[in-house]
Tab-separated table of N, CA and C in Angstrom:
chain	number	residue	atom	x	y	z
A	25	UNK	N	67.531	-17.370	79.226
A	25	UNK	CA	65.510	-16.316	78.782
A	25	UNK	C	66.381	-15.830	77.172
A	26	UNK	N	65.021	-15.525	76.271
A	26	UNK	CA	65.693	-15.175	74.817
A	26	UNK	C	63.975	-13.826	74.746
A	27	UNK	N	63.968	-12.778	74.436
A	27	UNK	CA	63.188	-11.946	74.339
A	27	UNK	C	63.124	-11.623	72.705
A	28	UNK	N	62.043	-11.970	72.071
A	28	UNK	CA	61.842	-10.973	70.507
A	28	UNK	C	60.789	-10.477	70.387
A	29	UNK	N	60.696	-8.900	70.090
A	29	UNK	CA	59.428	-7.673	70.439
A	29	UNK	C	58.481	-7.936	68.983
A	30	UNK	N	57.447	-8.463	68.698
A	30	UNK	CA	56.591	-8.701	67.855
A	30	UNK	C	55.336	-7.012	67.987
A	31	UNK	N	55.201	-6.550	67.090
A	31	UNK	CA	54.214	-5.836	66.989
A	31	UNK	C	52.827	-5.965	65.985
A	32	UNK	N	51.689	-5.162	66.399
A	32	UNK	CA	50.889	-5.305	65.650
A	32	UNK	C	49.825	-4.143	65.694
A	33	UNK	N	49.589	-2.862	64.800
A	33	UNK	CA	48.642	-2.063	64.507
A	33	UNK	C	47.613	-2.099	64.208
A	34	UNK	N	46.642	-1.655	65.165
A	34	UNK	CA	45.270	-1.414	64.877
A	34	UNK	C	45.177	-0.069	64.244
A	35	UNK	N	43.865	-0.335	62.684
A	35	UNK	CA	43.158	1.071	63.098
A	35	UNK	C	42.113	0.983	62.546
A	36	UNK	N	41.391	2.110	62.647
A	36	UNK	CA	39.994	1.781	62.362
A	36	UNK	C	38.970	2.382	61.235
A	37	UNK	N	38.515	1.556	61.036
A	37	UNK	CA	38.214	1.576	58.915
A	37	UNK	C	37.244	2.279	59.451
A	38	UNK	N	35.601	2.024	60.160
A	38	UNK	CA	34.431	2.356	60.526
A	38	UNK	C	34.271	1.842	61.890
A	39	UNK	N	33.217	2.656	62.394
A	39	UNK	CA	32.195	2.577	63.452
A	39	UNK	C	32.735	0.583	63.837
A	40	UNK	N	33.329	0.741	64.775
A	40	UNK	CA	33.215	-1.068	65.255
A	40	UNK	C	33.723	-1.902	64.188
A	41	UNK	N	35.143	-1.481	63.355
A	41	UNK	CA	36.056	-2.581	62.403
A	41	UNK	C	36.887	-1.426	62.424
A	42	UNK	N	37.983	-2.477	62.327
A	42	UNK	CA	39.428	-2.334	62.691
A	42	UNK	C	40.209	-2.973	61.605
A	43	UNK	N	41.435	-2.389	61.600
A	43	UNK	CA	42.179	-3.603	60.205
A	43	UNK	C	43.547	-3.441	61.517
A	44	UNK	N	43.962	-4.903	61.179
A	44	UNK	CA	44.990	-5.025	61.872
A	44	UNK	C	46.203	-5.692	61.304
A	45	UNK	N	47.237	-4.806	61.302
A	45	UNK	CA	48.447	-5.096	60.286
A	45	UNK	C	49.520	-5.603	60.926
A	46	UNK	N	49.813	-6.152	60.319
A	46	UNK	CA	51.970	-6.829	61.272
A	46	UNK	C	52.669	-6.239	60.516
A	47	UNK	N	54.080	-6.737	61.450
A	47	UNK	CA	55.209	-6.038	60.857
A	47	UNK	C	55.535	-6.039	59.065
A	48	UNK	N	55.391	-7.721	58.400
A	48	UNK	CA	55.347	-7.701	57.070
A	48	UNK	C	54.308	-7.528	56.244
A	49	UNK	N	53.492	-6.067	56.970
A	49	UNK	CA	52.440	-5.595	56.081
A	49	UNK	C	50.935	-7.248	55.881
A	50	UNK	N	51.285	-7.994	56.673
A	50	UNK	CA	49.944	-9.117	56.416
A	50	UNK	C	48.787	-7.966	57.292
A	51	UNK	N	47.405	-8.442	57.054
A	51	UNK	CA	46.252	-7.491	57.913
A	51	UNK	C	45.139	-8.642	57.479
A	52	UNK	N	44.487	-8.131	58.851
A	52	UNK	CA	43.316	-9.198	58.569
A	52	UNK	C	42.639	-8.144	58.978
A	53	UNK	N	41.016	-7.509	58.885
A	53	UNK	CA	40.353	-7.098	59.306
A	53	UNK	C	39.524	-7.754	61.124
A	54	UNK	N	38.710	-7.309	61.752
A	54	UNK	CA	38.061	-7.596	62.665
A	54	UNK	C	36.357	-6.612	63.038
A	55	UNK	N	35.704	-6.942	63.899
A	55	UNK	CA	34.562	-6.501	63.560
A	55	UNK	C	33.449	-7.329	64.827
A	56	UNK	N	32.357	-6.228	65.407
A	56	UNK	CA	32.261	-7.098	66.328
A	56	UNK	C	30.626	-8.188	66.433
A	57	UNK	N	31.335	-8.597	65.148
A	57	UNK	CA	30.345	-9.674	64.590
A	57	UNK	C	29.066	-9.834	64.028
A	58	UNK	N	28.660	-8.168	63.609
A	58	UNK	CA	27.566	-7.594	62.623
A	58	UNK	C	27.926	-7.942	61.461
A	59	UNK	N	28.947	-8.271	60.819
A	59	UNK	CA	29.348	-8.224	59.399
A	59	UNK	C	30.508	-10.173	59.453
A	60	UNK	N	30.629	-10.186	58.362
A	60	UNK	CA	31.360	-11.296	58.048
A	60	UNK	C	33.467	-11.460	58.789
A	61	UNK	N	33.585	-10.554	58.850
A	61	UNK	CA	34.793	-10.173	59.661
A	61	UNK	C	35.127	-10.991	61.190
A	62	UNK	N	36.250	-11.291	61.816
A	62	UNK	CA	35.825	-12.025	62.762
A	62	UNK	C	36.478	-11.482	63.884
A	63	UNK	N	35.729	-12.081	65.222
A	63	UNK	CA	35.883	-11.019	66.483
A	63	UNK	C	36.956	-10.869	66.557
A	64	UNK	N	37.187	-10.276	67.498
A	64	UNK	CA	38.494	-10.425	68.461
A	64	UNK	C	38.441	-11.782	69.531
A	65	UNK	N	37.685	-12.376	70.088
A	65	UNK	CA	37.005	-13.880	70.391
A	65	UNK	C	37.307	-14.391	69.819
A	66	UNK	N	37.144	-14.745	68.518
A	66	UNK	CA	37.133	-15.589	67.021
A	66	UNK	C	38.627	-15.731	67.051
A	67	UNK	N	39.120	-14.541	66.946
A	67	UNK	CA	40.633	-14.094	66.438
A	67	UNK	C	41.974	-15.216	67.652
A	68	UNK	N	40.704	-15.001	68.962
A	68	UNK	CA	41.919	-15.842	70.117
A	68	UNK	C	41.938	-17.345	69.765
A	69	UNK	N	40.036	-17.507	69.776
A	69	UNK	CA	40.722	-18.681	69.145
A	69	UNK	C	41.221	-19.586	68.339
A	70	UNK	N	40.915	-18.616	67.098
A	70	UNK	CA	41.659	-19.224	65.663
A	70	UNK	C	42.924	-18.957	66.042
A	71	UNK	N	43.490	-18.127	67.148
A	71	UNK	CA	45.399	-17.628	67.062
A	71	UNK	C	45.736	-19.072	68.303
A	72	UNK	N	44.968	-19.338	69.333
A	72	UNK	CA	45.005	-20.304	70.118
A	72	UNK	C	45.364	-21.801	68.836
A	73	UNK	N	44.211	-22.006	68.436
A	73	UNK	CA	44.285	-23.446	67.214
A	73	UNK	C	45.091	-23.531	66.060
A	74	UNK	N	45.618	-22.256	65.529
A	74	UNK	CA	46.821	-22.229	64.375
A	74	UNK	C	47.874	-22.129	65.013
A	75	UNK	N	48.221	-21.500	66.481
A	75	UNK	CA	49.596	-21.869	67.249
A	75	UNK	C	50.044	-23.515	67.330
A	76	UNK	N	48.770	-23.951	67.972
A	76	UNK	CA	48.955	-25.225	67.468
A	76	UNK	C	48.661	-26.608	66.680
A	77	UNK	N	48.359	-25.864	65.856
A	77	UNK	CA	48.615	-26.606	64.433
A	77	UNK	C	50.101	-26.852	64.036
A	78	UNK	N	50.348	-25.531	63.878
A	78	UNK	CA	51.130	-25.727	63.271
A	78	UNK	C	52.949	-26.430	63.878
A	79	UNK	N	52.544	-26.327	65.021
A	79	UNK	CA	53.387	-26.537	65.861
A	79	UNK	C	52.993	-28.570	65.494
A	80	UNK	N	51.858	-29.090	66.017
A	80	UNK	CA	51.496	-30.444	65.748
A	80	UNK	C	51.796	-31.048	64.214
A	81	UNK	N	51.235	-29.981	63.229
A	81	UNK	CA	52.132	-29.941	61.683
A	81	UNK	C	53.600	-30.367	61.668
A	82	UNK	N	54.363	-29.508	62.525
A	82	UNK	CA	56.142	-29.592	61.609
A	82	UNK	C	56.087	-30.425	62.723
A	83	UNK	N	55.797	-31.531	63.451
A	83	UNK	CA	56.521	-32.435	64.460
A	83	UNK	C	56.204	-33.895	63.784
A	84	UNK	N	54.746	-33.873	63.212
A	84	UNK	CA	54.517	-35.138	62.189
A	84	UNK	C	54.143	-35.254	61.020
A	85	UNK	N	54.603	-33.815	60.474
A	85	UNK	CA	54.962	-34.114	58.727
A	85	UNK	C	55.892	-34.411	58.254
A	86	UNK	N	56.987	-34.735	59.720
A	86	UNK	CA	58.321	-35.329	59.359
A	86	UNK	C	58.091	-36.209	58.976
A	87	UNK	N	56.964	-37.280	59.446
A	87	UNK	CA	56.910	-38.691	59.793
A	87	UNK	C	55.611	-38.682	57.876
A	88	UNK	N	54.868	-38.248	58.170
A	88	UNK	CA	53.688	-38.369	56.681
A	88	UNK	C	52.827	-36.691	56.422
A	89	UNK	N	53.145	-36.885	55.200
A	89	UNK	CA	51.938	-35.442	55.190
A	89	UNK	C	50.382	-35.521	55.456
A	90	UNK	N	49.753	-35.387	56.159
A	90	UNK	CA	48.373	-35.664	56.858
A	90	UNK	C	47.710	-36.048	55.429
A	91	UNK	N	46.768	-36.413	55.510
A	91	UNK	CA	45.316	-36.641	54.574
A	91	UNK	C	44.655	-35.172	54.694
A	92	UNK	N	43.856	-35.519	55.981
A	92	UNK	CA	43.551	-34.434	56.663
A	92	UNK	C	43.836	-33.507	57.922
A	93	UNK	N	43.614	-32.210	58.424
A	93	UNK	CA	43.878	-31.735	59.054
A	93	UNK	C	43.035	-30.894	59.750
A	94	UNK	N	42.152	-30.734	60.217
A	94	UNK	CA	41.080	-29.836	60.653
A	94	UNK	C	40.934	-29.790	62.486
A	95	UNK	N	41.100	-28.530	62.485
A	95	UNK	CA	41.063	-28.482	64.131
A	95	UNK	C	40.081	-27.443	64.264
A	96	UNK	N	39.291	-27.479	65.680
A	96	UNK	CA	37.974	-27.109	65.933
A	96	UNK	C	38.557	-26.484	67.338
A	97	UNK	N	37.915	-25.313	67.315
A	97	UNK	CA	38.799	-24.442	68.684
A	97	UNK	C	37.118	-23.974	69.362
A	98	UNK	N	36.774	-24.250	70.306
A	98	UNK	CA	35.796	-23.144	70.803
A	98	UNK	C	35.999	-23.008	72.569
A	99	UNK	N	34.913	-22.146	73.182
A	99	UNK	CA	35.252	-21.230	73.935
A	99	UNK	C	34.072	-20.874	74.548
A	100	UNK	N	33.917	-20.632	75.736
A	100	UNK	CA	32.259	-19.961	76.423
A	100	UNK	C	33.005	-18.569	76.672
A	101	UNK	N	31.922	-17.918	76.325
A	101	UNK	CA	32.086	-16.419	76.437
A	101	UNK	C	31.022	-16.115	77.560
A	102	UNK	N	32.162	-15.900	78.720
A	102	UNK	CA	31.215	-15.311	79.875
A	102	UNK	C	31.135	-13.965	80.548
A	103	UNK	N	29.883	-13.860	81.281
A	103	UNK	CA	29.921	-12.741	82.063
A	103	UNK	C	29.690	-12.368	83.380
A	104	UNK	N	30.531	-12.136	84.118
A	104	UNK	CA	30.422	-12.746	85.430
A	104	UNK	C	31.217	-11.280	86.243
A	105	UNK	N	31.339	-11.730	87.702
A	105	UNK	CA	31.758	-10.431	88.933
A	105	UNK	C	33.377	-10.403	88.095
A	106	UNK	N	33.448	-11.310	87.777
A	106	UNK	CA	35.353	-10.516	86.916
A	106	UNK	C	35.332	-9.849	85.531
A	107	UNK	N	33.977	-9.837	85.291
A	107	UNK	CA	33.715	-9.293	84.006
A	107	UNK	C	34.359	-9.970	82.195
A	108	UNK	N	34.438	-9.487	81.487
A	108	UNK	CA	33.592	-10.607	80.355
A	108	UNK	C	35.463	-10.913	80.112
A	109	UNK	N	34.743	-12.630	79.292
A	109	UNK	CA	36.219	-13.528	79.085
A	109	UNK	C	35.546	-14.570	78.635
A	110	UNK	N	36.606	-15.275	78.099
A	110	UNK	CA	36.322	-16.678	77.363
A	110	UNK	C	36.839	-17.761	78.730
A	111	UNK	N	35.620	-19.107	78.775
A	111	UNK	CA	35.986	-20.303	79.709
A	111	UNK	C	36.168	-21.050	78.607
A	112	UNK	N	36.880	-22.141	79.435
A	112	UNK	CA	36.639	-23.865	78.884
A	112	UNK	C	36.405	-23.665	76.988
A	113	UNK	N	37.919	-23.232	76.857
A	113	UNK	CA	38.279	-23.653	75.668
A	113	UNK	C	38.690	-24.966	75.562
A	114	UNK	N	38.519	-25.106	74.424
A	114	UNK	CA	39.351	-26.337	74.152
A	114	UNK	C	39.686	-26.544	72.392
A	115	UNK	N	40.518	-27.223	72.023
A	115	UNK	CA	41.684	-27.043	70.893
A	115	UNK	C	41.474	-28.465	70.590
A	116	UNK	N	40.145	-28.955	69.263
A	116	UNK	CA	39.696	-30.598	69.042
A	116	UNK	C	40.591	-30.905	67.286
A	117	UNK	N	41.628	-31.382	67.673
A	117	UNK	CA	42.623	-31.918	66.503
A	117	UNK	C	41.672	-32.837	66.029
A	118	UNK	N	41.457	-33.289	64.430
A	118	UNK	CA	41.308	-34.591	64.003
A	118	UNK	C	42.400	-34.656	62.457
A	119	UNK	N	42.506	-35.541	62.403
A	119	UNK	CA	44.488	-34.968	61.878
A	119	UNK	C	44.216	-36.853	61.178
A	120	UNK	N	43.877	-36.964	59.510
A	120	UNK	CA	44.558	-38.229	59.252
A	120	UNK	C	45.637	-38.430	58.805
A	121	UNK	N	46.415	-39.209	58.446
A	121	UNK	CA	47.460	-39.992	58.001
A	121	UNK	C	47.509	-41.266	56.858
A	122	UNK	N	47.736	-40.989	55.976
A	122	UNK	CA	47.905	-42.400	55.001
A	122	UNK	C	48.405	-43.761	55.578
A	123	UNK	N	48.151	-44.529	54.447
A	123	UNK	CA	47.839	-45.858	55.209
A	123	UNK	C	49.799	-46.325	54.896
A	124	UNK	N	50.033	-47.430	55.916
A	124	UNK	CA	51.665	-47.532	55.575
A	124	UNK	C	52.773	-46.958	56.625
A	125	UNK	N	53.562	-47.463	56.338
A	125	UNK	CA	54.874	-47.150	57.357
A	125	UNK	C	54.856	-45.815	57.881
A	126	UNK	N	55.260	-44.543	57.400
A	126	UNK	CA	55.078	-43.614	57.541
A	126	UNK	C	54.296	-43.103	58.159
A	127	UNK	N	52.499	-43.012	57.817
A	127	UNK	CA	51.691	-43.180	58.772
A	127	UNK	C	51.615	-43.196	59.744
A	128	UNK	N	51.756	-44.508	59.933
A	128	UNK	CA	51.553	-45.216	61.283
A	128	UNK	C	52.897	-44.361	61.773
A	129	UNK	N	54.049	-44.512	61.827
A	129	UNK	CA	55.050	-43.125	62.857
A	129	UNK	C	54.317	-42.247	62.719
A	130	UNK	N	52.636	-41.083	62.086
A	130	UNK	CA	53.036	-40.055	62.260
A	130	UNK	C	51.409	-40.134	63.395
A	131	UNK	N	50.769	-41.686	63.097
A	131	UNK	CA	49.926	-41.353	63.964
A	131	UNK	C	50.105	-41.673	65.242
A	132	UNK	N	51.868	-42.562	65.316
A	132	UNK	CA	51.812	-43.831	66.906
A	132	UNK	C	52.590	-41.864	67.420
A	133	UNK	N	52.608	-40.601	67.037
A	133	UNK	CA	53.013	-39.500	67.805
A	133	UNK	C	51.722	-38.306	67.912
A	134	UNK	N	51.503	-38.660	67.203
A	134	UNK	CA	50.553	-37.387	67.345
A	134	UNK	C	49.468	-37.222	68.551
A	135	UNK	N	49.317	-37.748	69.602
A	135	UNK	CA	48.812	-37.696	70.204
A	135	UNK	C	50.158	-36.376	71.387
A	136	UNK	N	51.222	-36.858	71.932
A	136	UNK	CA	52.276	-36.636	71.877
A	136	UNK	C	52.954	-35.800	71.362
A	137	UNK	N	52.985	-34.989	70.271
A	137	UNK	CA	52.700	-33.712	69.548
A	137	UNK	C	51.408	-32.386	69.900
A	138	UNK	N	50.380	-33.102	69.993
A	138	UNK	CA	49.290	-32.517	70.925
A	138	UNK	C	49.648	-32.131	72.266
A	139	UNK	N	49.989	-33.276	72.604
A	139	UNK	CA	50.746	-32.243	74.254
A	139	UNK	C	51.913	-31.716	74.491
A	140	UNK	N	53.247	-32.001	73.439
A	140	UNK	CA	53.889	-30.673	73.327
A	140	UNK	C	53.775	-29.994	72.650
A	141	UNK	N	52.497	-29.193	71.804
A	141	UNK	CA	52.681	-28.428	71.712
A	141	UNK	C	51.434	-27.743	72.657
A	142	UNK	N	50.950	-28.297	73.463
A	142	UNK	CA	49.751	-27.592	74.753
A	142	UNK	C	51.323	-27.550	76.069
A	143	UNK	N	52.406	-28.448	75.747
A	143	UNK	CA	52.393	-28.066	77.701
A	143	UNK	C	53.459	-27.228	77.496
A	144	UNK	N	54.447	-27.051	75.692
A	144	UNK	CA	55.740	-26.376	75.983
A	144	UNK	C	55.428	-25.315	74.590
A	145	UNK	N	55.523	-26.503	73.209
A	145	UNK	CA	55.727	-25.510	72.208
A	145	UNK	C	54.681	-24.348	71.617
A	146	UNK	N	53.268	-24.064	72.047
A	146	UNK	CA	52.384	-23.168	71.616
A	146	UNK	C	52.476	-22.077	72.438
A	147	UNK	N	53.190	-20.830	71.967
A	147	UNK	CA	53.499	-19.524	71.969
A	147	UNK	C	51.944	-18.976	72.439
A	148	UNK	N	50.904	-19.261	71.919
A	148	UNK	CA	49.771	-18.407	72.034
A	148	UNK	C	49.066	-18.578	73.533
A	149	UNK	N	48.304	-20.018	73.599
A	149	UNK	CA	47.705	-20.954	74.580
A	149	UNK	C	48.879	-20.595	76.197
A	150	UNK	N	49.792	-21.081	75.849
A	150	UNK	CA	51.097	-21.107	76.655
A	150	UNK	C	50.260	-19.582	77.595
A	151	UNK	N	50.413	-18.616	76.665
A	151	UNK	CA	50.823	-17.125	77.084
A	151	UNK	C	49.387	-16.909	77.730
A	152	UNK	N	48.278	-17.750	77.143
A	152	UNK	CA	46.906	-17.543	77.817
A	152	UNK	C	46.769	-18.246	78.828
A	153	UNK	N	47.169	-19.522	79.395
A	153	UNK	CA	47.414	-20.466	80.635
A	153	UNK	C	48.433	-20.008	81.597
A	154	UNK	N	49.033	-19.156	81.043
A	154	UNK	CA	49.698	-18.572	82.180
A	154	UNK	C	49.497	-17.289	82.732
A	155	UNK	N	48.903	-17.037	82.004
A	155	UNK	CA	48.047	-15.745	83.325
A	155	UNK	C	48.542	-14.379	82.745
A	156	UNK	N	49.614	-13.971	81.790
A	156	UNK	CA	50.289	-12.883	80.991
A	156	UNK	C	49.557	-11.703	81.802
A	157	UNK	N	50.221	-10.711	82.128
A	157	UNK	CA	49.719	-9.044	82.349
A	157	UNK	C	49.421	-8.753	81.533
A	158	UNK	N	48.529	-7.773	81.126
A	158	UNK	CA	48.546	-7.182	79.816
A	158	UNK	C	47.834	-5.432	80.538
A	159	UNK	N	48.811	-4.900	79.562
A	159	UNK	CA	48.647	-2.651	80.342
A	159	UNK	C	48.020	-2.427	78.940
A	160	UNK	N	46.855	-1.494	79.578
A	160	UNK	CA	46.481	-0.735	78.780
A	160	UNK	C	46.769	0.641	79.051
A	161	UNK	N	46.697	1.265	77.999
A	161	UNK	CA	47.332	2.464	78.419
A	161	UNK	C	47.329	3.762	77.089
A	162	UNK	N	46.928	4.910	77.400
A	162	UNK	CA	47.007	5.832	76.807
A	162	UNK	C	48.358	6.242	75.847
A	163	UNK	N	48.587	6.367	74.551
A	163	UNK	CA	49.758	6.734	74.106
A	163	UNK	C	49.791	7.597	73.205
A	164	UNK	N	50.660	8.419	72.742
A	164	UNK	CA	50.463	9.404	72.172
A	164	UNK	C	49.946	10.118	71.272
A	165	UNK	N	49.534	10.901	70.789
A	165	UNK	CA	48.488	11.281	69.919
A	165	UNK	C	49.127	11.465	68.684
A	166	UNK	N	48.209	10.598	67.238
A	166	UNK	CA	48.688	9.996	66.097
A	166	UNK	C	48.261	11.895	65.260
């Protein structure tokens, strides 16, 4: 087993609006859905779709560059006795490749690549499906 720490720091911009910054200086803002910023649930769906897309693209693009690559992530927001959560997450890949031998090779492995992303490659979806514990705690004051 290998481990590598990853860190993202959130800072408050205004009421219910936050900026997440990664270790490389990249950032994204998020909010409650009252503005164009992504909500945390939308970011979760984007992270799952993005992770799987990267994996599928890495495998298939070795054969052919896709002509179109669109991935849709959906999920149902649920509020019940277990609390708030997202259920029935579905990631739908719509990928087309050019005609010809290279495109044929990419088409033949597309379903396998999607399966590999789901079953073992996509860190984000694997984490969600395996039910990794999350600890929320009070940190040191800034």
